[in-house]
PDB file of C-alpha atoms in Angstrom:
ATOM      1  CA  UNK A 176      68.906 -30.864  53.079  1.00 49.00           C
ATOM      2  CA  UNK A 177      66.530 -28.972  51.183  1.00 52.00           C
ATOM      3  CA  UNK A 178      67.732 -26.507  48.619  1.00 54.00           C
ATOM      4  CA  UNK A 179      67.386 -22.757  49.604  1.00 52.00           C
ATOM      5  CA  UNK A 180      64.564 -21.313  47.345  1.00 54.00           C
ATOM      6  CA  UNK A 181      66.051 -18.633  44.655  1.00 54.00           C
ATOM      7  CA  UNK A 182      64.902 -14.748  46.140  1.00 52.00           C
ATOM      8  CA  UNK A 183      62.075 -13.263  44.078  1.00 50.00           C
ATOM      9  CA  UNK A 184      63.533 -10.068  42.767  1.00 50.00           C
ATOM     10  CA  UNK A 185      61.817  -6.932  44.050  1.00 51.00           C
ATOM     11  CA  UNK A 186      58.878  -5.476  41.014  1.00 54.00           C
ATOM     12  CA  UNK A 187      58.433  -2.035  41.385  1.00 52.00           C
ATOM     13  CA  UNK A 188      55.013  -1.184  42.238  1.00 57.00           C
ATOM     14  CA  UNK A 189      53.081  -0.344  38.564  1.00 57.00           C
ATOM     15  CA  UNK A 190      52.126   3.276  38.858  1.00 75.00           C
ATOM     16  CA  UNK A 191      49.186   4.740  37.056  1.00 87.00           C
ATOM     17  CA  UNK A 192      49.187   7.086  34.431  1.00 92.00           C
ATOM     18  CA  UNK A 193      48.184  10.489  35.132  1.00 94.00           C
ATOM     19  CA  UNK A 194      44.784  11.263  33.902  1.00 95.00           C
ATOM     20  CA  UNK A 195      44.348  14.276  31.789  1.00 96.00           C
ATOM     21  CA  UNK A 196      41.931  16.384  30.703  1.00 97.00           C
ATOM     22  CA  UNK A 197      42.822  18.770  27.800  1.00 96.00           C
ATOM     23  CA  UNK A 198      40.486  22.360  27.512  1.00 96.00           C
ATOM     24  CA  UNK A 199      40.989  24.493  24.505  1.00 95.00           C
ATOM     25  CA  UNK A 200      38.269  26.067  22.490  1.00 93.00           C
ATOM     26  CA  UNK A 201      41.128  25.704  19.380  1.00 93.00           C
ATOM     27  CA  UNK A 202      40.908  22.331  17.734  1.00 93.00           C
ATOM     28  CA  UNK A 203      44.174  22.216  16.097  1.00 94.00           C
ATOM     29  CA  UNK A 204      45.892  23.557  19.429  1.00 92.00           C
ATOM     30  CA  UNK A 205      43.824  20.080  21.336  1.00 93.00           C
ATOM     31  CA  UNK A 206      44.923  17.530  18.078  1.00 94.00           C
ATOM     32  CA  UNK A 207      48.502  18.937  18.443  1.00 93.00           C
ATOM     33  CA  UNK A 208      48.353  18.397  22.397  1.00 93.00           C
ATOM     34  CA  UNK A 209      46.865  15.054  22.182  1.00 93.00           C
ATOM     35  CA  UNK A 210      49.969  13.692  19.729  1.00 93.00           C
ATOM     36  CA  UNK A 211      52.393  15.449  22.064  1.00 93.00           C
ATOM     37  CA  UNK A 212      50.989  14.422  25.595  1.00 93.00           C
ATOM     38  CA  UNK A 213      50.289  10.602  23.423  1.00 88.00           C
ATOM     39  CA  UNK A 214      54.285  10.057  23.438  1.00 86.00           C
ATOM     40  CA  UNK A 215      54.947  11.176  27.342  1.00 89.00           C
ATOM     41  CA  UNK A 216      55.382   8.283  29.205  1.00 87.00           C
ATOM     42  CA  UNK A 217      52.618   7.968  32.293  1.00 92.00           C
ATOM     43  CA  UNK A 218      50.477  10.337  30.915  1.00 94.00           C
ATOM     44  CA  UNK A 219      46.493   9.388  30.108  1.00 94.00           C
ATOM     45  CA  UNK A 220      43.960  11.807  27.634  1.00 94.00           C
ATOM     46  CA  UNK A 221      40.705  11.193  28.705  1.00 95.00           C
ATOM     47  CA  UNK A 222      39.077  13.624  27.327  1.00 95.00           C
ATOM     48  CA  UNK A 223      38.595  16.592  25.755  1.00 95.00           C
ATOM     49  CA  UNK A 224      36.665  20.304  25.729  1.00 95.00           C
ATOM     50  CA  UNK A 225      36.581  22.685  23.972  1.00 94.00           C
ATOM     51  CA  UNK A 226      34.885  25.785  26.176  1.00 94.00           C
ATOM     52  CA  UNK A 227      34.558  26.454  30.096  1.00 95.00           C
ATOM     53  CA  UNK A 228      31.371  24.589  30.789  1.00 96.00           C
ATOM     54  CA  UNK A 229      31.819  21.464  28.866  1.00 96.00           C
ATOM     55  CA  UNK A 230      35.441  21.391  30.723  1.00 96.00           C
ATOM     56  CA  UNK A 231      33.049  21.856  34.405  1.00 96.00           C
ATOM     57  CA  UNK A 232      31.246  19.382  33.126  1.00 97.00           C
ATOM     58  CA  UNK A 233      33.813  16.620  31.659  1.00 96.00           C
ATOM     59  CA  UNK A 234      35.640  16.879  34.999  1.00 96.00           C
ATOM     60  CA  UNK A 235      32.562  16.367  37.245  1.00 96.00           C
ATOM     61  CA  UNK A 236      31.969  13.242  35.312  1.00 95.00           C
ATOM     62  CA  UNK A 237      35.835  11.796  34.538  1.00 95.00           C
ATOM     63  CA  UNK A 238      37.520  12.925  37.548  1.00 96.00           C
ATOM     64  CA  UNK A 239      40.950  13.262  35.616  1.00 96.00           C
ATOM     65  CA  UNK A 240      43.390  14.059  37.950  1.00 96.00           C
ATOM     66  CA  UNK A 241      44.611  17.296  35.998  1.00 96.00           C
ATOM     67  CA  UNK A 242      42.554  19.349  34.066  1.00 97.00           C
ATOM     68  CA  UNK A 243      44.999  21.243  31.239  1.00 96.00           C
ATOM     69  CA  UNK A 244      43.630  24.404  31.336  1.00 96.00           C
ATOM     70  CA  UNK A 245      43.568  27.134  28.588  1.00 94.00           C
ATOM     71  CA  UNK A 246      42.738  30.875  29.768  1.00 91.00           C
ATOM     72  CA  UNK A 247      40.866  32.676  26.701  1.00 89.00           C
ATOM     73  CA  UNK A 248      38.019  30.385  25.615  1.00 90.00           C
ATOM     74  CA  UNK A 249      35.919  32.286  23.310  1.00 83.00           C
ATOM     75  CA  UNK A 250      32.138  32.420  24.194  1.00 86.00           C
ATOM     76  CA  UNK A 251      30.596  31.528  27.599  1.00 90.00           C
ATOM     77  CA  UNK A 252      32.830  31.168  30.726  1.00 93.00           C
ATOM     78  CA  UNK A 253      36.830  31.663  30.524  1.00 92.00           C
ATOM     79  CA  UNK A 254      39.001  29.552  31.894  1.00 93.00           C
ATOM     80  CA  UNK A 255      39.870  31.305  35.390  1.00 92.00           C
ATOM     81  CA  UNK A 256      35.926  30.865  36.152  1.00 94.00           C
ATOM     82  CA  UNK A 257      36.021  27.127  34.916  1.00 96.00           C
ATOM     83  CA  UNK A 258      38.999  26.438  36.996  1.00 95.00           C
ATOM     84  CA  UNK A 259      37.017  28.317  40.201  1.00 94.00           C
ATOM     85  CA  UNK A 260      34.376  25.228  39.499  1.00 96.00           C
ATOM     86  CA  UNK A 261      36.741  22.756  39.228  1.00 96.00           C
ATOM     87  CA  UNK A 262      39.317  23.331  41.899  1.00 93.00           C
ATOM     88  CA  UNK A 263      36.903  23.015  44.959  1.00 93.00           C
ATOM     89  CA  UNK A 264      36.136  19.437  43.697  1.00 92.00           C
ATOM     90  CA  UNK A 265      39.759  17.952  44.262  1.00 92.00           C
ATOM     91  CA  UNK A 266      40.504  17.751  40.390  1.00 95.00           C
ATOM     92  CA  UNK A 267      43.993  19.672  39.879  1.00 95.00           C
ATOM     93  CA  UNK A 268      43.832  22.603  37.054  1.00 96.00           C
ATOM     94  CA  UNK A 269      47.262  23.160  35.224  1.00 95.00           C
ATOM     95  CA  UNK A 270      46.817  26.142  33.427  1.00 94.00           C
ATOM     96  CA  UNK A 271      48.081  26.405  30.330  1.00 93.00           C
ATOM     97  CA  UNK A 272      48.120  29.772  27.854  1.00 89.00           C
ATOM     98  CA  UNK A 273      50.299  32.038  26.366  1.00 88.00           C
ATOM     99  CA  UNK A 274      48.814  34.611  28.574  1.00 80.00           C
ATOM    100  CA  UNK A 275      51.688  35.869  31.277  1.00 76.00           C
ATOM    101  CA  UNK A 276      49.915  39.154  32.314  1.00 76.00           C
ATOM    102  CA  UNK A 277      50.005  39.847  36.114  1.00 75.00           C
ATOM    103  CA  UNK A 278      45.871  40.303  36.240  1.00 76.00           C
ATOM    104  CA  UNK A 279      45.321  36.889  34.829  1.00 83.00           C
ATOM    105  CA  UNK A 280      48.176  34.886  36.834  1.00 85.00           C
ATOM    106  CA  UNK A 281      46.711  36.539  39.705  1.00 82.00           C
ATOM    107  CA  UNK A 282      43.303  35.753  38.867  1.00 85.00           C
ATOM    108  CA  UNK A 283      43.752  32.087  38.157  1.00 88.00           C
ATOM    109  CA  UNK A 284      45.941  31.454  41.065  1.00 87.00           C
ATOM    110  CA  UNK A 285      43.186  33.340  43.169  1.00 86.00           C
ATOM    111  CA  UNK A 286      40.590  30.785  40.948  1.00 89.00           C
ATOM    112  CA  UNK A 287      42.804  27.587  42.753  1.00 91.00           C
ATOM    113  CA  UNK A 288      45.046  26.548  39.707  1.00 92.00           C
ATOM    114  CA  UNK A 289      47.812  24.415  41.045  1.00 91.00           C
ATOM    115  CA  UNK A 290      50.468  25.761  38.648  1.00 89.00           C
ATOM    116  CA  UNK A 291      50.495  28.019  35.643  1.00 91.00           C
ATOM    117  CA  UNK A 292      52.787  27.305  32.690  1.00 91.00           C
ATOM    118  CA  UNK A 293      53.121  29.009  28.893  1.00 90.00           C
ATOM    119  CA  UNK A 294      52.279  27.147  25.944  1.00 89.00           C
ATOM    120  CA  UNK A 295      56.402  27.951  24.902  1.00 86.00           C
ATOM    121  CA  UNK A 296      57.408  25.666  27.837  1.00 87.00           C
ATOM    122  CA  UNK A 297      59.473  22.596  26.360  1.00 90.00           C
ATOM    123  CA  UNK A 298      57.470  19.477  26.371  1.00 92.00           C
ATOM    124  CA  UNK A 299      59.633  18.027  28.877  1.00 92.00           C
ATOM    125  CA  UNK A 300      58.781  21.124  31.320  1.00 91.00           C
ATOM    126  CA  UNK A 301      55.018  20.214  30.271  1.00 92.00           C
ATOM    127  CA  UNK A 302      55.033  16.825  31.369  1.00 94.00           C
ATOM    128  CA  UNK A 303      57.357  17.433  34.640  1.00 92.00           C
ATOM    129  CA  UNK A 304      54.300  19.831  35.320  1.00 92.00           C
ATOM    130  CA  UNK A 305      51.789  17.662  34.774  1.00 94.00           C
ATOM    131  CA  UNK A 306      52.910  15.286  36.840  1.00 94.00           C
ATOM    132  CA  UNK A 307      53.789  17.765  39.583  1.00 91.00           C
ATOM    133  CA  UNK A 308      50.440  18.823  39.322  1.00 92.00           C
ATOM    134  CA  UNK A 309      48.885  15.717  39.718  1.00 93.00           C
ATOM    135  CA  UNK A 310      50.618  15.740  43.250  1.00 91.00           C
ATOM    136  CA  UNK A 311      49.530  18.690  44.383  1.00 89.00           C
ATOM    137  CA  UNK A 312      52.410  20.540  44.109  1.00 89.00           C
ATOM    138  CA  UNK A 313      52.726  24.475  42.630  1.00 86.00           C
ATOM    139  CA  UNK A 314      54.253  24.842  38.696  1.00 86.00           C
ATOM    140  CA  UNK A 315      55.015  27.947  38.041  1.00 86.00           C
ATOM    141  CA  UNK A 316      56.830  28.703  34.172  1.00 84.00           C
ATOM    142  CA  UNK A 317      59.996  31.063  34.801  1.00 79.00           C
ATOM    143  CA  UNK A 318      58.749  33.987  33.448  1.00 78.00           C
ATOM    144  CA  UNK A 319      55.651  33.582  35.556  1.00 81.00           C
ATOM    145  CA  UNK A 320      57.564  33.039  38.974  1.00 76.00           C
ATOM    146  CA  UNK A 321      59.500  36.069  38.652  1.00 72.00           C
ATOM    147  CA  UNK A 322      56.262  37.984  38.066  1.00 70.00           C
ATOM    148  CA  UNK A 323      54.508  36.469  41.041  1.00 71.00           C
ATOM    149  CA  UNK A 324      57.986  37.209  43.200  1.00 66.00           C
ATOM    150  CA  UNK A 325      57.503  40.806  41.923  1.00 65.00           C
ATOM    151  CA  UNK A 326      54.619  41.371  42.811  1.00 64.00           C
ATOM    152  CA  UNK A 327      55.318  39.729  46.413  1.00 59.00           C
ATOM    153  CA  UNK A 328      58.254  42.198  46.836  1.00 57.00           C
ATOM    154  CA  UNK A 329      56.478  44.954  45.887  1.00 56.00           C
ATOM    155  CA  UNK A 330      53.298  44.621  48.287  1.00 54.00           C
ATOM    156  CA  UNK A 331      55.849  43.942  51.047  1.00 58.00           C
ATOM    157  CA  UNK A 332      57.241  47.855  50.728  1.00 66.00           C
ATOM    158  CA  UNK A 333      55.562  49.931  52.744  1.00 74.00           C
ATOM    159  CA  UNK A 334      53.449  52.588  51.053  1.00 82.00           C
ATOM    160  CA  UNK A 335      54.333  56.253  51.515  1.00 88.00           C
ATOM    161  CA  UNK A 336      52.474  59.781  51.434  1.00 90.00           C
ATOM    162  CA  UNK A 337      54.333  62.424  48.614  1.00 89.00           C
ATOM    163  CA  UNK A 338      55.220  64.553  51.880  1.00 92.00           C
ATOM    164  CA  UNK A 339      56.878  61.325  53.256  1.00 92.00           C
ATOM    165  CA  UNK A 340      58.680  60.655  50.000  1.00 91.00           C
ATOM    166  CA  UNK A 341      59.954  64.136  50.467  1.00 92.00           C
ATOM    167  CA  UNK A 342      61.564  64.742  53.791  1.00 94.00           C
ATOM    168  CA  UNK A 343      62.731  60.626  52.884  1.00 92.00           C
ATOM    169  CA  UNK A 344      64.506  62.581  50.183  1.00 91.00           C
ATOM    170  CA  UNK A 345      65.532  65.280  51.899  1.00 93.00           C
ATOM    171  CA  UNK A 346      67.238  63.085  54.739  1.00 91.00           C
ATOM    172  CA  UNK A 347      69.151  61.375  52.253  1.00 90.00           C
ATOM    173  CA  UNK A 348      70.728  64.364  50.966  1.00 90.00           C
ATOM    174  CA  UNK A 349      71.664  64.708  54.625  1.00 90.00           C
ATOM    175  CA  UNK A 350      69.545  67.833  55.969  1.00 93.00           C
ATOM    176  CA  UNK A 351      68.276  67.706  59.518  1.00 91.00           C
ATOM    177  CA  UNK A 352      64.865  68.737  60.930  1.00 94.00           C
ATOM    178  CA  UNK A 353      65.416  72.526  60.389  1.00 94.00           C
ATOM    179  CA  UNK A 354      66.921  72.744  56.966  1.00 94.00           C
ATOM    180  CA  UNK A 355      64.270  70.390  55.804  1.00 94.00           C
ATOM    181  CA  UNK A 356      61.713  72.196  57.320  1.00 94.00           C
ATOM    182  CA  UNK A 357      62.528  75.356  55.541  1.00 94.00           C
ATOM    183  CA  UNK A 358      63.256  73.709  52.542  1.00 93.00           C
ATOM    184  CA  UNK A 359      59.895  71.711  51.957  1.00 93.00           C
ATOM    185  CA  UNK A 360      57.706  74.994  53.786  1.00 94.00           C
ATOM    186  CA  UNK A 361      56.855  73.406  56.969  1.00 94.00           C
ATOM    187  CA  UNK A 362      57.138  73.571  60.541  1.00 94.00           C
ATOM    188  CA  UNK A 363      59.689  71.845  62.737  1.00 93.00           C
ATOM    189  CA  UNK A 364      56.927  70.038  64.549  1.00 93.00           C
ATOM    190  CA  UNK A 365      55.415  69.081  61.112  1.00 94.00           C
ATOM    191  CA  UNK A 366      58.778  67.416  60.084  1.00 94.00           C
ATOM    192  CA  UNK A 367      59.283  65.541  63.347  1.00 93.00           C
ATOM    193  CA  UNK A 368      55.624  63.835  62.850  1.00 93.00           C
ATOM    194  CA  UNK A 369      56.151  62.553  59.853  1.00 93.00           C
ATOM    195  CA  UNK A 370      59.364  61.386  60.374  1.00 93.00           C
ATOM    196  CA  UNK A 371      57.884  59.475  63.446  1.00 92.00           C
ATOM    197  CA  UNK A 372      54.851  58.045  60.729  1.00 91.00           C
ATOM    198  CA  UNK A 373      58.404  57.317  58.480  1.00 91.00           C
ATOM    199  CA  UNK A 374      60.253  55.422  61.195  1.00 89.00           C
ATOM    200  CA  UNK A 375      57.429  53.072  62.123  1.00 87.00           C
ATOM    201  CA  UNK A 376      56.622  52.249  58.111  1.00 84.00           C
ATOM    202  CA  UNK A 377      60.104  51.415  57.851  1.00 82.00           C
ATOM    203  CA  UNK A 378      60.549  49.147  60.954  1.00 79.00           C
ATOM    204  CA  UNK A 379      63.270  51.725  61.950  1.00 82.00           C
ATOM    205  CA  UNK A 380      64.108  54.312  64.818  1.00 82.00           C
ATOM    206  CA  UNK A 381      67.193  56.278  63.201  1.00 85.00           C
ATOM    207  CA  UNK A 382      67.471  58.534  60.632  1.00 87.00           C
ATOM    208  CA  UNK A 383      70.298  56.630  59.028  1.00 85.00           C
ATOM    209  CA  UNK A 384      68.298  53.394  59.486  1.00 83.00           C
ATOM    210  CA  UNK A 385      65.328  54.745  57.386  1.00 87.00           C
ATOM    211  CA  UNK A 386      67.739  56.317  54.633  1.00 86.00           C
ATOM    212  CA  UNK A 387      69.571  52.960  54.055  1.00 83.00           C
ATOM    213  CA  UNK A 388      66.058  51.307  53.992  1.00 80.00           C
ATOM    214  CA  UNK A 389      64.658  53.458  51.806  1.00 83.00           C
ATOM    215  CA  UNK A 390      67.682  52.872  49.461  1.00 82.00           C
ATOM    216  CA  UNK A 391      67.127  48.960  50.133  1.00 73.00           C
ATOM    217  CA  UNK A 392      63.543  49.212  48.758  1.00 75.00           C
ATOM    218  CA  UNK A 393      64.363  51.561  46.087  1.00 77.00           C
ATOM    219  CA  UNK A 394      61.791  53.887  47.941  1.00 82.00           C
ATOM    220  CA  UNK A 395      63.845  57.147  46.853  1.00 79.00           C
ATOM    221  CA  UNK A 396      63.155  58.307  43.294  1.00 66.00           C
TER     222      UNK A 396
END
């Protein structure tokens, strides 16, 4: 009888490291990166820029699967317009600045950054977004996310007129059509049209509906 052969143990399939890119038009900011990103595990530097174009250009020719990307890069493009030029070609841009101001998250999202982290991340959060990014999948540092969900909430409320705010006021306190009428120097008819233009801003049909809405959304000053 011949001996049953011993089972090859199962290898784990030998993943390549994620290609990198670094872009910062400070030296010392790209030598301190390169020892930091040198001791994450899976992680490749392939190269290195230090403005906008040479970054368009690097990634054209490396095809890194993450670009790193700094925001404020001295003369020539920034990095929002770099990462317009790279994004479109598949290559992933993690940005990567100190920079948390709502016009440029919104403009480098709007550029095609996958994520967008702050340069006071941990390194562990840097190279969990890294590798994210080289997936595909949005980063976002804390303090960025809760400006981006701010900014969300606040385009969702519906916009109203001064007059609007004020018979949205005036209901609250409680007064019907009359009362506020006389109170804001208007007509009857003039209240009951813009309380109609209220109602259908707020999704609502009752007076008590658009007062506890209004409350909701913090639309009452």
């Amino acid at each position: 009888m011949t001996p049953a052969t011993p089972a090859t143990p199962a290898t784990e399939p030998v993943r390549e490291p994620v290609r990198i890119l670094l872009c910062d038009d400070h030296a010392v900011v790209r030598a301190g990166l390169l020892a930091l990103l040198g001791s994450a595990p899976g992680i490749e530097v392939v190269g290195e820029a230090g403005s906008g174009e040479e970054a368009v250009a690097l990634a054209a020719h490396l095809r890194p699967d993450v670009v790193l990307m700094d925001l404020q890069l001295g003369a020539g493009i920034d990095g929002v317009e770099a990462t317009r030029r790279i994004a479109p070609t598949g290559v992933h841009v993690l940005v990567l600045t100190t920079y948390d101001t709502d016009a440029d998250i919104t403009r480098a999202i709007e550029a095609g950054a996958t994520g967008y982290l702050l340069k006071a991340e941990r390194p562990e959060e840097l190279f969990a977004a890294i590798h994210s990014a080289a997936q595909g999948r949005t980063t976002l540092s804390p303090p960025v996310a809760s400006r981006v969900m701010d900014r969300m909430r606040g385009a969702a409320r519906p916009t109203l007129t001064d007059r609007e705010r004020d018979i949205l006021g005036q209901l609250a306190h409680g007064l019907g059509n009359r009362e506020i009428a006389r109170a804001l120097f208007i007509s009857e008819a003039t209240v009951k049209t813009h309380l109609g233009r209220i109602y259908a801003k707020l999704g609502v049909d009752t007076r008590a509906g658009a007062v506890a809405v209004a409350k909701e959304q913090r639309l009452l000053s």
